[in-house]
């Protein structure tokens, strides 16, 4: 068999980046290139926090600490609330998830958090009036959106009439307008919190304003007294811009400040324009000016920058948009629903009734091996051969590209050994995930391979190969062709659509990146130099070859395979490991073929399906036992564990020992820990399913009207005991009176038991399933009661349930006239011109932040008069408002419980090896095998591994030179 060189190597050097300068037209330069629109909000938040800290520390530090101490109880509640919302938002912080969902989560969390904080006590002693600030924010936000939308409509009209540059026709996204409006409103609210809307009444204040440079010495001297610096900033730097007399044209379009009467001041109305209004108008003016200038520089928009003396410069080659690892636990992925549907159809309708392998055999002329599309001997006359094996690719773009990039290198170095690029690539199935479709094959398989090594320039991807092989001009046969070639067998995922996509892309296309595809059928026999053979089997969804395939290969063995020849058998499923794990027997046709026809000539079996690397060597057995068993499905798909297969040592009549596993068994166990804390971060789409399931479980338990005993006890142990008793009463009440929750619980308990693998006995499945269900039900009820207790505490402190369904608008309407005088009747005119839309819009927008009040008021009515006494609309509004908050609290918990279940099963019971690692979506630990048949007929096998998948940098497609691979693991 030759030497077996086992080296698992990680990338030592990355490819050198090609540095290219970029010359961009002004038109390109003026386009906004923010990765995520919510960066505006992040910057605004940083600015607001910085200003707030400045103003807070402008007071004496010991006074601040005293104020904190007097509000310690409510500060604790704030911290508890913020902790819950942070727990919910943590997967989206610093993650490259879809911007749409990231933005939705930020807005959703911000909305509910603001609504909750509004109904908690305001820290007016700390200089912050939360209710007033929130009300002011909503008013300014609506005004900003209205003004900016009107401005953009007017600007588009000018563009349409030809009075503005062509870029004016590029409409801004509505999300950008909303977030810019939010930024302006936050800044104005921060100013109002610490400076107020007061108008200084000292005479001649505007005449005495000096330049900033004149006041610098005085200002720096004032730093010794931070309170004085704060007053100076509010009254001079950001103070009022003037009076109505200074701007008579705009006097009817402004709001005015509150009058402050100091010594010598005679009370009465003030005509000084509101500082808050002035600041808001300034921001709006800056936005308008910036937008107009950006899109109205006519000459610059139509003239490129001059070329350099070295000739025209090239634009930057951007990195491809590789797809992320498949989200197997997504409740919103159409691909996964299609995968389940295709699998259901394939198994129930076509399995055992229609088989593409049978059709291929029927369409092939008998006994004409060289022209039948199954048999290839064009490599057999070479003196030696280098070839590669990989399997289970086409998942994440970066992981697939990492392996393809290594395969494409002209040579690799392992210490002093140089490994030339393989002339042949064998892919062992599962070419794209999660299902075989045009999209998954194009984006998850062909795109990474094409970036790793380009096909010929004359090749057209849309071309359908009718007669294969389609060789380059001047090459008359495969024997003359010297570039890399590729053969592939289908895996179970490739069979979900009945092999249709595999046949279109592998058997009727000519190139996979820079690898020629001579293959015409789904299985093949390759004659290699020095008496070596590769048999590629198509096991479909049966885990075995069909009778026509069996017959074909037996005839190949009888007529072409010599007594001293050696065969490498390639299958998709490693039935030696899977049969041991599931305690079953599969692949009887393959086993019969190996034992009775190959008769000891099968020297090596290699397969994929399991996304790890394991090699076992024969210790003792019969003359027909296979000498080496290799599993290497690390071609790009998510990682599978190795420790669950550590006990394997017998296959058929042979005894084997494990020679190597990658990752190691210990590493595999440690990786499984990630399910506890990383499950939700890796599977944030699971929120859709988890939150809804938990709400269904407790739907009928809302509201809990008897919480006196939980809140009455004075000891911590008593609170805990009563909390548990309340949970028990809620559960019993659900069993007696509920329909929705009981139905949801029955469905969940059945699914929990069915979810446990059949590897264990039925009784163990029931016990494990019930424990899993009990953990979810307990968590759901506990968080339901916590939410109810929070509402009850606020009601008892008169923070909720006292003002009706429009408490925020009623509060602001009262304070508006007091703090923002309107002597000219501007608000009345706006209400008249908008036909009442202006106050109605503000009212119902503020009602959206009254969600806790809706919960409390409706809850009190239900507890007092019963559910039947309320109109259906009020009941629906109650459950909708409860769901909004309960979903935030429950989604992190359901992921934590489910992730802990997967961890316990995979490490304690060795169950769920597929489910527990697909959840982690690990793109690392990738590998492939490189084989060398030398002139003496020895087969050397090298295993090359990359610990971490590299992201593709924007370099050119082809490379020259070597990638140094250093040091065995």
Tab-separated table of C-alpha atoms in Angstrom, residues 338-777:
chain	number	residue	atom	x	y	z
A	338	UNK	CA	-37.812	23.594	0.818
A	339	UNK	CA	-35.265	21.073	2.097
A	340	UNK	CA	-37.833	19.454	4.376
A	341	UNK	CA	-40.427	19.408	1.593
A	342	UNK	CA	-38.012	17.912	-0.957
A	343	UNK	CA	-36.916	15.253	1.517
A	344	UNK	CA	-40.520	14.377	2.334
A	345	UNK	CA	-41.404	14.054	-1.351
A	346	UNK	CA	-38.270	12.042	-2.163
A	347	UNK	CA	-38.772	9.595	0.697
A	348	UNK	CA	-42.543	9.136	0.479
A	349	UNK	CA	-43.145	9.281	-3.282
A	350	UNK	CA	-39.978	8.314	-5.138
A	351	UNK	CA	-37.965	6.118	-2.752
A	352	UNK	CA	-38.359	2.585	-4.042
A	353	UNK	CA	-40.470	3.715	-7.030
A	354	UNK	CA	-38.207	5.896	-9.156
A	355	UNK	CA	-34.414	5.881	-9.152
A	356	UNK	CA	-32.269	8.068	-11.402
A	357	UNK	CA	-29.515	5.458	-11.183
A	358	UNK	CA	-31.783	2.935	-12.876
A	359	UNK	CA	-32.521	5.407	-15.659
A	360	UNK	CA	-28.808	6.063	-16.181
A	361	UNK	CA	-28.162	2.361	-16.526
A	362	UNK	CA	-31.052	1.947	-18.967
A	363	UNK	CA	-29.733	4.760	-21.182
A	364	UNK	CA	-26.255	3.270	-21.394
A	365	UNK	CA	-25.198	0.814	-24.054
A	366	UNK	CA	-24.100	-2.452	-22.560
A	367	UNK	CA	-20.513	-3.663	-22.644
A	368	UNK	CA	-19.047	-0.504	-24.160
A	369	UNK	CA	-17.123	0.715	-21.183
A	370	UNK	CA	-15.111	3.436	-22.898
A	371	UNK	CA	-18.194	5.183	-24.216
A	372	UNK	CA	-20.719	4.474	-21.507
A	373	UNK	CA	-20.033	7.510	-19.346
A	374	UNK	CA	-19.071	5.397	-16.326
A	375	UNK	CA	-15.597	4.106	-17.177
A	376	UNK	CA	-12.462	6.280	-17.561
A	377	UNK	CA	-8.913	5.034	-18.112
A	378	UNK	CA	-7.220	8.154	-19.538
A	379	UNK	CA	-4.968	8.484	-16.465
A	380	UNK	CA	-3.788	4.889	-16.363
A	381	UNK	CA	-0.759	5.303	-18.657
A	382	UNK	CA	0.968	7.968	-16.609
A	383	UNK	CA	4.117	7.180	-14.632
A	384	UNK	CA	2.589	8.546	-11.436
A	385	UNK	CA	-0.337	10.607	-10.288
A	386	UNK	CA	-1.219	13.195	-7.665
A	387	UNK	CA	-4.898	13.433	-6.792
A	388	UNK	CA	-7.066	14.900	-4.023
A	389	UNK	CA	-10.171	13.962	-2.084
A	390	UNK	CA	-12.635	16.248	-0.338
A	391	UNK	CA	-16.286	15.911	0.636
A	392	UNK	CA	-19.201	17.841	2.113
A	393	UNK	CA	-18.508	21.259	0.684
A	394	UNK	CA	-20.778	24.096	-0.437
A	395	UNK	CA	-21.849	25.343	2.996
A	396	UNK	CA	-20.216	28.566	4.146
A	397	UNK	CA	-18.423	30.501	1.413
A	398	UNK	CA	-15.284	31.190	3.452
A	399	UNK	CA	-14.837	27.593	4.594
A	400	UNK	CA	-15.399	26.205	1.086
A	401	UNK	CA	-13.057	28.799	-0.387
A	402	UNK	CA	-10.343	27.955	2.168
A	403	UNK	CA	-10.250	24.325	1.066
A	404	UNK	CA	-10.613	25.120	-2.647
A	405	UNK	CA	-7.815	27.678	-2.379
A	406	UNK	CA	-5.439	25.097	-0.948
A	407	UNK	CA	-6.458	22.583	-3.606
A	408	UNK	CA	-5.732	25.147	-6.325
A	409	UNK	CA	-2.182	26.007	-5.240
A	410	UNK	CA	0.547	24.895	-7.690
A	411	UNK	CA	2.202	23.116	-4.786
A	412	UNK	CA	2.099	22.996	-0.996
A	413	UNK	CA	5.012	22.534	1.369
A	414	UNK	CA	4.990	20.269	4.408
A	415	UNK	CA	8.365	20.842	5.975
A	416	UNK	CA	10.814	19.816	3.272
A	417	UNK	CA	8.207	17.883	1.302
A	418	UNK	CA	6.590	19.554	-1.681
A	419	UNK	CA	3.139	18.361	-2.665
A	420	UNK	CA	2.230	19.333	-6.240
A	421	UNK	CA	-1.332	20.225	-7.107
A	422	UNK	CA	-3.461	17.202	-7.830
A	423	UNK	CA	-4.273	16.328	-11.438
A	424	UNK	CA	-7.530	14.817	-10.225
A	425	UNK	CA	-10.042	15.916	-7.606
A	426	UNK	CA	-12.604	13.530	-6.149
A	427	UNK	CA	-15.559	15.059	-4.286
A	428	UNK	CA	-17.319	12.621	-1.997
A	429	UNK	CA	-20.866	13.992	-2.041
A	430	UNK	CA	-23.043	16.713	-0.499
A	431	UNK	CA	-21.893	19.392	-2.892
A	432	UNK	CA	-24.164	22.157	-1.570
A	433	UNK	CA	-26.351	22.780	1.453
A	434	UNK	CA	-29.063	22.754	2.602
A	435	UNK	CA	-30.737	21.507	-0.578
A	436	UNK	CA	-29.755	21.056	-4.216
A	437	UNK	CA	-30.943	24.133	-6.065
A	438	UNK	CA	-29.656	26.556	-8.651
A	439	UNK	CA	-29.021	29.130	-5.944
A	440	UNK	CA	-27.136	26.846	-3.558
A	441	UNK	CA	-24.974	25.270	-6.280
A	442	UNK	CA	-24.128	28.637	-7.843
A	443	UNK	CA	-23.467	30.567	-4.615
A	444	UNK	CA	-22.203	27.889	-2.253
A	445	UNK	CA	-20.218	25.619	-4.604
A	446	UNK	CA	-19.279	27.192	-7.927
A	447	UNK	CA	-18.593	30.735	-6.673
A	448	UNK	CA	-15.907	29.782	-4.078
A	449	UNK	CA	-14.255	27.360	-6.509
A	450	UNK	CA	-14.192	29.960	-9.274
A	451	UNK	CA	-12.514	32.458	-6.960
A	452	UNK	CA	-10.010	29.803	-5.933
A	453	UNK	CA	-9.105	28.971	-9.550
A	454	UNK	CA	-10.808	30.517	-12.559
A	455	UNK	CA	-12.204	28.480	-15.441
A	456	UNK	CA	-10.910	29.261	-18.955
A	457	UNK	CA	-11.748	32.729	-20.232
A	458	UNK	CA	-13.783	31.292	-23.090
A	459	UNK	CA	-16.008	29.246	-20.787
A	460	UNK	CA	-19.614	30.415	-20.379
A	461	UNK	CA	-21.418	29.269	-17.214
A	462	UNK	CA	-24.789	29.149	-18.954
A	463	UNK	CA	-23.424	26.692	-21.535
A	464	UNK	CA	-24.918	23.182	-21.399
A	465	UNK	CA	-22.494	20.402	-22.236
A	466	UNK	CA	-24.301	17.985	-24.532
A	467	UNK	CA	-21.297	15.880	-25.492
A	468	UNK	CA	-18.594	15.424	-22.885
A	469	UNK	CA	-15.758	15.896	-22.407
A	470	UNK	CA	-15.588	19.384	-23.911
A	471	UNK	CA	-11.843	19.855	-24.289
A	472	UNK	CA	-9.939	23.059	-25.097
A	473	UNK	CA	-9.033	23.782	-28.683
A	474	UNK	CA	-6.055	21.714	-29.813
A	475	UNK	CA	-6.639	18.944	-27.249
A	476	UNK	CA	-8.125	15.872	-28.897
A	477	UNK	CA	-8.533	13.463	-25.989
A	478	UNK	CA	-8.494	13.285	-22.221
A	479	UNK	CA	-5.102	11.556	-22.406
A	480	UNK	CA	-3.617	14.767	-23.790
A	481	UNK	CA	-5.348	17.015	-21.266
A	482	UNK	CA	-2.964	18.010	-18.441
A	483	UNK	CA	-4.987	20.461	-16.354
A	484	UNK	CA	-6.839	19.453	-13.154
A	485	UNK	CA	-9.968	17.350	-13.518
A	486	UNK	CA	-12.816	16.661	-11.126
A	487	UNK	CA	-15.173	13.742	-10.526
A	488	UNK	CA	-17.922	13.783	-7.895
A	489	UNK	CA	-20.420	11.403	-6.396
A	490	UNK	CA	-23.739	12.669	-5.010
A	491	UNK	CA	-24.567	12.617	-1.326
A	492	UNK	CA	-27.889	12.428	0.439
A	493	UNK	CA	-28.386	16.211	0.187
A	494	UNK	CA	-27.805	16.047	-3.569
A	495	UNK	CA	-30.602	13.504	-3.828
A	496	UNK	CA	-33.303	15.638	-2.182
A	497	UNK	CA	-34.578	16.720	-5.613
A	498	UNK	CA	-34.140	13.321	-7.238
A	499	UNK	CA	-30.584	14.191	-8.463
A	500	UNK	CA	-31.857	16.807	-10.910
A	501	UNK	CA	-29.529	19.651	-9.864
A	502	UNK	CA	-26.502	17.363	-9.622
A	503	UNK	CA	-27.066	16.113	-13.162
A	504	UNK	CA	-27.463	19.657	-14.527
A	505	UNK	CA	-24.408	21.115	-12.834
A	506	UNK	CA	-21.950	18.211	-12.654
A	507	UNK	CA	-22.879	15.963	-15.554
A	508	UNK	CA	-23.890	18.719	-17.995
A	509	UNK	CA	-21.372	21.433	-17.175
A	510	UNK	CA	-17.752	21.331	-18.197
A	511	UNK	CA	-15.931	23.302	-15.502
A	512	UNK	CA	-15.991	23.626	-11.732
A	513	UNK	CA	-13.754	26.637	-11.353
A	514	UNK	CA	-10.464	25.596	-12.940
A	515	UNK	CA	-11.245	21.868	-12.793
A	516	UNK	CA	-12.545	20.103	-15.911
A	517	UNK	CA	-15.681	17.992	-15.414
A	518	UNK	CA	-15.497	14.992	-17.792
A	519	UNK	CA	-18.098	13.106	-15.758
A	520	UNK	CA	-21.359	12.079	-17.437
A	521	UNK	CA	-23.055	9.886	-14.808
A	522	UNK	CA	-23.488	9.903	-11.051
A	523	UNK	CA	-21.078	6.991	-10.446
A	524	UNK	CA	-17.846	6.051	-12.160
A	525	UNK	CA	-14.829	3.764	-12.368
A	526	UNK	CA	-11.399	5.397	-12.786
A	527	UNK	CA	-8.360	3.385	-13.808
A	528	UNK	CA	-5.224	4.962	-12.366
A	529	UNK	CA	-1.513	4.223	-12.949
A	530	UNK	CA	0.272	1.150	-11.580
A	531	UNK	CA	-2.837	-0.990	-11.096
A	532	UNK	CA	-4.776	1.425	-8.885
A	533	UNK	CA	-8.504	2.026	-9.282
A	534	UNK	CA	-11.097	4.425	-7.877
A	535	UNK	CA	-14.688	3.229	-7.696
A	536	UNK	CA	-17.106	6.072	-6.976
A	537	UNK	CA	-20.436	4.701	-5.700
A	538	UNK	CA	-23.780	6.497	-5.729
A	539	UNK	CA	-25.665	5.421	-2.597
A	540	UNK	CA	-28.634	7.790	-3.093
A	541	UNK	CA	-30.906	7.964	-0.035
A	542	UNK	CA	-30.699	4.210	0.574
A	543	UNK	CA	-27.160	4.181	1.946
A	544	UNK	CA	-26.386	1.463	-0.582
A	545	UNK	CA	-25.846	0.911	-4.300
A	546	UNK	CA	-28.689	-0.313	-6.499
A	547	UNK	CA	-28.692	-3.618	-8.330
A	548	UNK	CA	-27.746	-2.127	-11.720
A	549	UNK	CA	-24.788	-0.316	-10.196
A	550	UNK	CA	-23.771	-3.513	-8.432
A	551	UNK	CA	-23.917	-5.422	-11.704
A	552	UNK	CA	-21.902	-2.803	-13.549
A	553	UNK	CA	-19.019	-2.791	-11.079
A	554	UNK	CA	-18.913	-6.570	-10.815
A	555	UNK	CA	-18.430	-6.709	-14.587
A	556	UNK	CA	-15.670	-4.100	-14.343
A	557	UNK	CA	-13.923	-6.218	-11.707
A	558	UNK	CA	-14.271	-9.418	-13.712
A	559	UNK	CA	-13.048	-8.007	-17.003
A	560	UNK	CA	-10.589	-5.238	-16.106
A	561	UNK	CA	-9.316	-5.396	-12.511
A	562	UNK	CA	-6.255	-7.617	-12.200
A	563	UNK	CA	-5.526	-9.948	-9.335
A	564	UNK	CA	-2.729	-7.688	-8.074
A	565	UNK	CA	-4.596	-4.436	-8.595
A	566	UNK	CA	-5.741	-2.245	-5.705
A	567	UNK	CA	-9.046	-0.423	-5.363
A	568	UNK	CA	-9.928	2.769	-3.507
A	569	UNK	CA	-13.633	2.658	-2.752
A	570	UNK	CA	-15.335	6.061	-2.476
A	571	UNK	CA	-18.768	6.278	-0.877
A	572	UNK	CA	-20.622	9.159	0.654
A	573	UNK	CA	-21.646	7.520	3.917
A	574	UNK	CA	-19.016	5.932	6.210
A	575	UNK	CA	-21.242	3.044	7.146
A	576	UNK	CA	-18.491	1.512	9.335
A	577	UNK	CA	-18.908	4.401	11.798
A	578	UNK	CA	-22.627	5.043	11.328
A	579	UNK	CA	-23.588	1.369	11.645
A	580	UNK	CA	-21.578	1.151	14.876
A	581	UNK	CA	-23.169	4.336	16.213
A	582	UNK	CA	-26.761	3.431	15.352
A	583	UNK	CA	-26.269	-0.289	16.026
A	584	UNK	CA	-27.589	-1.168	12.589
A	585	UNK	CA	-26.442	-2.762	9.350
A	586	UNK	CA	-26.548	-0.881	6.065
A	587	UNK	CA	-24.851	-1.111	2.704
A	588	UNK	CA	-25.319	-4.846	2.252
A	589	UNK	CA	-24.712	-4.627	-1.510
A	590	UNK	CA	-21.459	-2.723	-0.975
A	591	UNK	CA	-20.334	-5.206	1.692
A	592	UNK	CA	-21.148	-8.144	-0.578
A	593	UNK	CA	-19.258	-6.529	-3.452
A	594	UNK	CA	-16.152	-5.896	-1.316
A	595	UNK	CA	-16.086	-9.362	0.208
A	596	UNK	CA	-17.046	-11.580	-2.738
A	597	UNK	CA	-15.800	-9.655	-5.764
A	598	UNK	CA	-12.897	-7.486	-4.708
A	599	UNK	CA	-11.631	-10.225	-2.370
A	600	UNK	CA	-8.982	-8.245	-0.549
A	601	UNK	CA	-8.175	-5.849	-3.366
A	602	UNK	CA	-10.050	-3.008	-1.635
A	603	UNK	CA	-7.106	-1.430	0.181
A	604	UNK	CA	-8.799	1.768	1.240
A	605	UNK	CA	-12.316	3.025	1.851
A	606	UNK	CA	-12.865	6.756	2.079
A	607	UNK	CA	-16.088	8.659	2.667
A	608	UNK	CA	-17.520	11.962	3.793
A	609	UNK	CA	-20.944	12.674	5.329
A	610	UNK	CA	-19.376	13.169	8.780
A	611	UNK	CA	-17.782	16.609	8.771
A	612	UNK	CA	-14.577	15.722	10.562
A	613	UNK	CA	-11.493	13.615	9.951
A	614	UNK	CA	-10.925	10.128	11.370
A	615	UNK	CA	-8.642	7.326	10.228
A	616	UNK	CA	-8.713	3.735	11.405
A	617	UNK	CA	-6.273	0.962	10.550
A	618	UNK	CA	-6.915	-2.775	10.468
A	619	UNK	CA	-5.389	-4.660	13.400
A	620	UNK	CA	-6.734	-8.122	12.704
A	621	UNK	CA	-9.240	-9.580	10.301
A	622	UNK	CA	-9.814	-11.808	7.305
A	623	UNK	CA	-8.132	-11.575	3.927
A	624	UNK	CA	-11.069	-9.604	2.550
A	625	UNK	CA	-11.035	-6.924	5.255
A	626	UNK	CA	-10.325	-3.384	4.148
A	627	UNK	CA	-6.938	-2.230	5.411
A	628	UNK	CA	-7.641	1.465	5.945
A	629	UNK	CA	-10.858	3.361	6.705
A	630	UNK	CA	-10.868	7.141	6.286
A	631	UNK	CA	-13.616	9.650	6.969
A	632	UNK	CA	-12.950	13.155	5.699
A	633	UNK	CA	-16.041	15.303	5.246
A	634	UNK	CA	-14.303	18.548	6.186
A	635	UNK	CA	-14.537	20.196	2.792
A	636	UNK	CA	-16.526	23.233	3.902
A	637	UNK	CA	-19.594	22.117	5.838
A	638	UNK	CA	-20.133	22.710	9.552
A	639	UNK	CA	-17.993	20.679	11.944
A	640	UNK	CA	-19.126	17.337	13.370
A	641	UNK	CA	-17.850	15.929	16.684
A	642	UNK	CA	-15.299	13.143	16.866
A	643	UNK	CA	-15.625	12.119	20.509
A	644	UNK	CA	-18.977	10.379	19.987
A	645	UNK	CA	-17.257	7.942	17.604
A	646	UNK	CA	-14.233	7.328	19.814
A	647	UNK	CA	-15.397	3.838	20.812
A	648	UNK	CA	-15.492	2.378	17.293
A	649	UNK	CA	-13.165	-0.623	16.792
A	650	UNK	CA	-15.018	-3.302	14.799
A	651	UNK	CA	-16.322	-3.424	11.260
A	652	UNK	CA	-17.675	-6.604	9.710
A	653	UNK	CA	-15.019	-9.245	10.516
A	654	UNK	CA	-12.127	-6.865	11.192
A	655	UNK	CA	-10.758	-5.177	14.307
A	656	UNK	CA	-9.535	-1.586	13.884
A	657	UNK	CA	-7.699	0.995	15.928
A	658	UNK	CA	-8.045	4.759	15.707
A	659	UNK	CA	-4.902	6.360	14.337
A	660	UNK	CA	-5.987	9.982	14.206
A	661	UNK	CA	-8.963	12.247	14.740
A	662	UNK	CA	-9.326	15.898	13.805
A	663	UNK	CA	-10.325	17.677	15.914
A	664	UNK	CA	-9.109	15.498	18.754
A	665	UNK	CA	-11.624	13.827	21.035
A	666	UNK	CA	-10.796	16.245	23.852
A	667	UNK	CA	-11.132	19.273	21.588
A	668	UNK	CA	-14.439	17.936	20.315
A	669	UNK	CA	-15.857	17.745	23.844
A	670	UNK	CA	-14.695	21.276	24.611
A	671	UNK	CA	-16.267	22.636	21.422
A	672	UNK	CA	-19.639	21.243	22.515
A	673	UNK	CA	-19.644	23.717	25.425
A	674	UNK	CA	-20.479	26.417	22.904
A	675	UNK	CA	-24.094	25.263	22.816
A	676	UNK	CA	-24.768	26.674	26.282
A	677	UNK	CA	-23.813	30.296	25.698
A	678	UNK	CA	-23.416	30.584	21.927
A	679	UNK	CA	-26.535	28.852	20.664
A	680	UNK	CA	-28.573	32.043	20.348
A	681	UNK	CA	-25.697	34.059	18.918
A	682	UNK	CA	-25.209	31.454	16.202
A	683	UNK	CA	-28.927	30.872	15.650
A	684	UNK	CA	-30.617	34.213	16.234
A	685	UNK	CA	-33.389	33.311	13.783
A	686	UNK	CA	-34.469	30.664	16.288
A	687	UNK	CA	-36.013	33.553	18.261
A	688	UNK	CA	-39.034	33.413	15.980
A	689	UNK	CA	-39.830	29.841	16.962
A	690	UNK	CA	-38.684	29.923	20.580
A	691	UNK	CA	-40.489	33.096	21.603
A	692	UNK	CA	-43.767	32.044	19.993
A	693	UNK	CA	-43.638	28.555	21.553
A	694	UNK	CA	-43.055	29.950	25.035
A	695	UNK	CA	-45.890	32.444	24.653
A	696	UNK	CA	-48.277	29.691	23.554
A	697	UNK	CA	-47.336	27.703	26.671
A	698	UNK	CA	-48.340	30.557	28.999
A	699	UNK	CA	-50.991	32.243	26.856
A	700	UNK	CA	-53.879	31.056	29.002
A	701	UNK	CA	-52.100	31.936	32.271
A	702	UNK	CA	-52.252	35.698	31.706
A	703	UNK	CA	-53.115	37.622	33.801
A	704	UNK	CA	-52.076	36.440	37.282
A	705	UNK	CA	-54.362	38.362	39.622
A	706	UNK	CA	-53.362	36.746	42.940
A	707	UNK	CA	-49.779	37.820	43.613
A	708	UNK	CA	-50.248	39.166	47.141
A	709	UNK	CA	-48.552	36.224	48.826
A	710	UNK	CA	-45.434	36.515	46.663
A	711	UNK	CA	-45.012	40.204	47.495
A	712	UNK	CA	-46.160	40.033	51.136
A	713	UNK	CA	-43.414	37.827	52.613
A	714	UNK	CA	-40.469	39.660	54.175
A	715	UNK	CA	-37.755	36.989	53.795
A	716	UNK	CA	-35.915	35.963	50.639
A	717	UNK	CA	-36.637	32.283	51.304
A	718	UNK	CA	-40.298	33.110	51.756
A	719	UNK	CA	-40.406	34.999	48.471
A	720	UNK	CA	-38.799	32.040	46.682
A	721	UNK	CA	-41.192	29.554	48.290
A	722	UNK	CA	-44.262	31.591	47.381
A	723	UNK	CA	-42.903	32.121	43.876
A	724	UNK	CA	-42.664	28.353	43.396
A	725	UNK	CA	-46.141	27.858	44.842
A	726	UNK	CA	-47.518	30.458	42.438
A	727	UNK	CA	-45.909	28.599	39.537
A	728	UNK	CA	-47.580	25.385	40.691
A	729	UNK	CA	-50.984	27.048	40.964
A	730	UNK	CA	-50.580	28.555	37.508
A	731	UNK	CA	-49.745	25.130	36.053
A	732	UNK	CA	-52.747	23.459	37.704
A	733	UNK	CA	-54.994	26.279	36.546
A	734	UNK	CA	-53.722	25.735	32.996
A	735	UNK	CA	-54.597	22.026	33.151
A	736	UNK	CA	-58.104	22.756	34.430
A	737	UNK	CA	-59.221	25.707	32.331
A	738	UNK	CA	-56.878	26.245	29.389
A	739	UNK	CA	-57.235	25.071	25.818
A	740	UNK	CA	-54.493	26.935	23.960
A	741	UNK	CA	-51.723	26.357	26.510
A	742	UNK	CA	-52.646	22.711	27.123
A	743	UNK	CA	-52.680	22.018	23.394
A	744	UNK	CA	-49.314	23.725	22.994
A	745	UNK	CA	-47.893	21.767	25.928
A	746	UNK	CA	-49.108	18.423	24.529
A	747	UNK	CA	-47.600	19.166	21.120
A	748	UNK	CA	-44.316	20.227	22.711
A	749	UNK	CA	-44.031	17.149	24.913
A	750	UNK	CA	-44.644	14.858	21.919
A	751	UNK	CA	-42.065	16.702	19.829
A	752	UNK	CA	-39.566	16.628	22.704
A	753	UNK	CA	-39.838	12.853	22.981
A	754	UNK	CA	-39.724	12.329	19.216
A	755	UNK	CA	-36.689	14.609	18.974
A	756	UNK	CA	-34.596	12.227	21.085
A	757	UNK	CA	-32.614	9.929	18.710
A	758	UNK	CA	-33.660	6.292	18.443
A	759	UNK	CA	-30.149	5.265	19.487
A	760	UNK	CA	-31.435	4.848	23.062
A	761	UNK	CA	-34.332	2.738	24.284
A	762	UNK	CA	-37.907	3.968	24.253
A	763	UNK	CA	-38.023	4.426	28.026
A	764	UNK	CA	-34.877	6.569	27.970
A	765	UNK	CA	-36.278	8.604	25.104
A	766	UNK	CA	-39.404	9.310	27.150
A	767	UNK	CA	-37.409	10.307	30.240
A	768	UNK	CA	-35.021	12.572	28.307
A	769	UNK	CA	-37.891	14.111	26.343
A	770	UNK	CA	-39.950	14.792	29.474
A	771	UNK	CA	-36.987	16.418	31.232
A	772	UNK	CA	-36.394	18.597	28.188
A	773	UNK	CA	-40.062	19.582	28.084
A	774	UNK	CA	-40.163	20.254	31.831
A	775	UNK	CA	-37.195	22.626	31.581
A	776	UNK	CA	-38.934	24.645	28.883
A	777	UNK	CA	-42.301	24.719	30.650
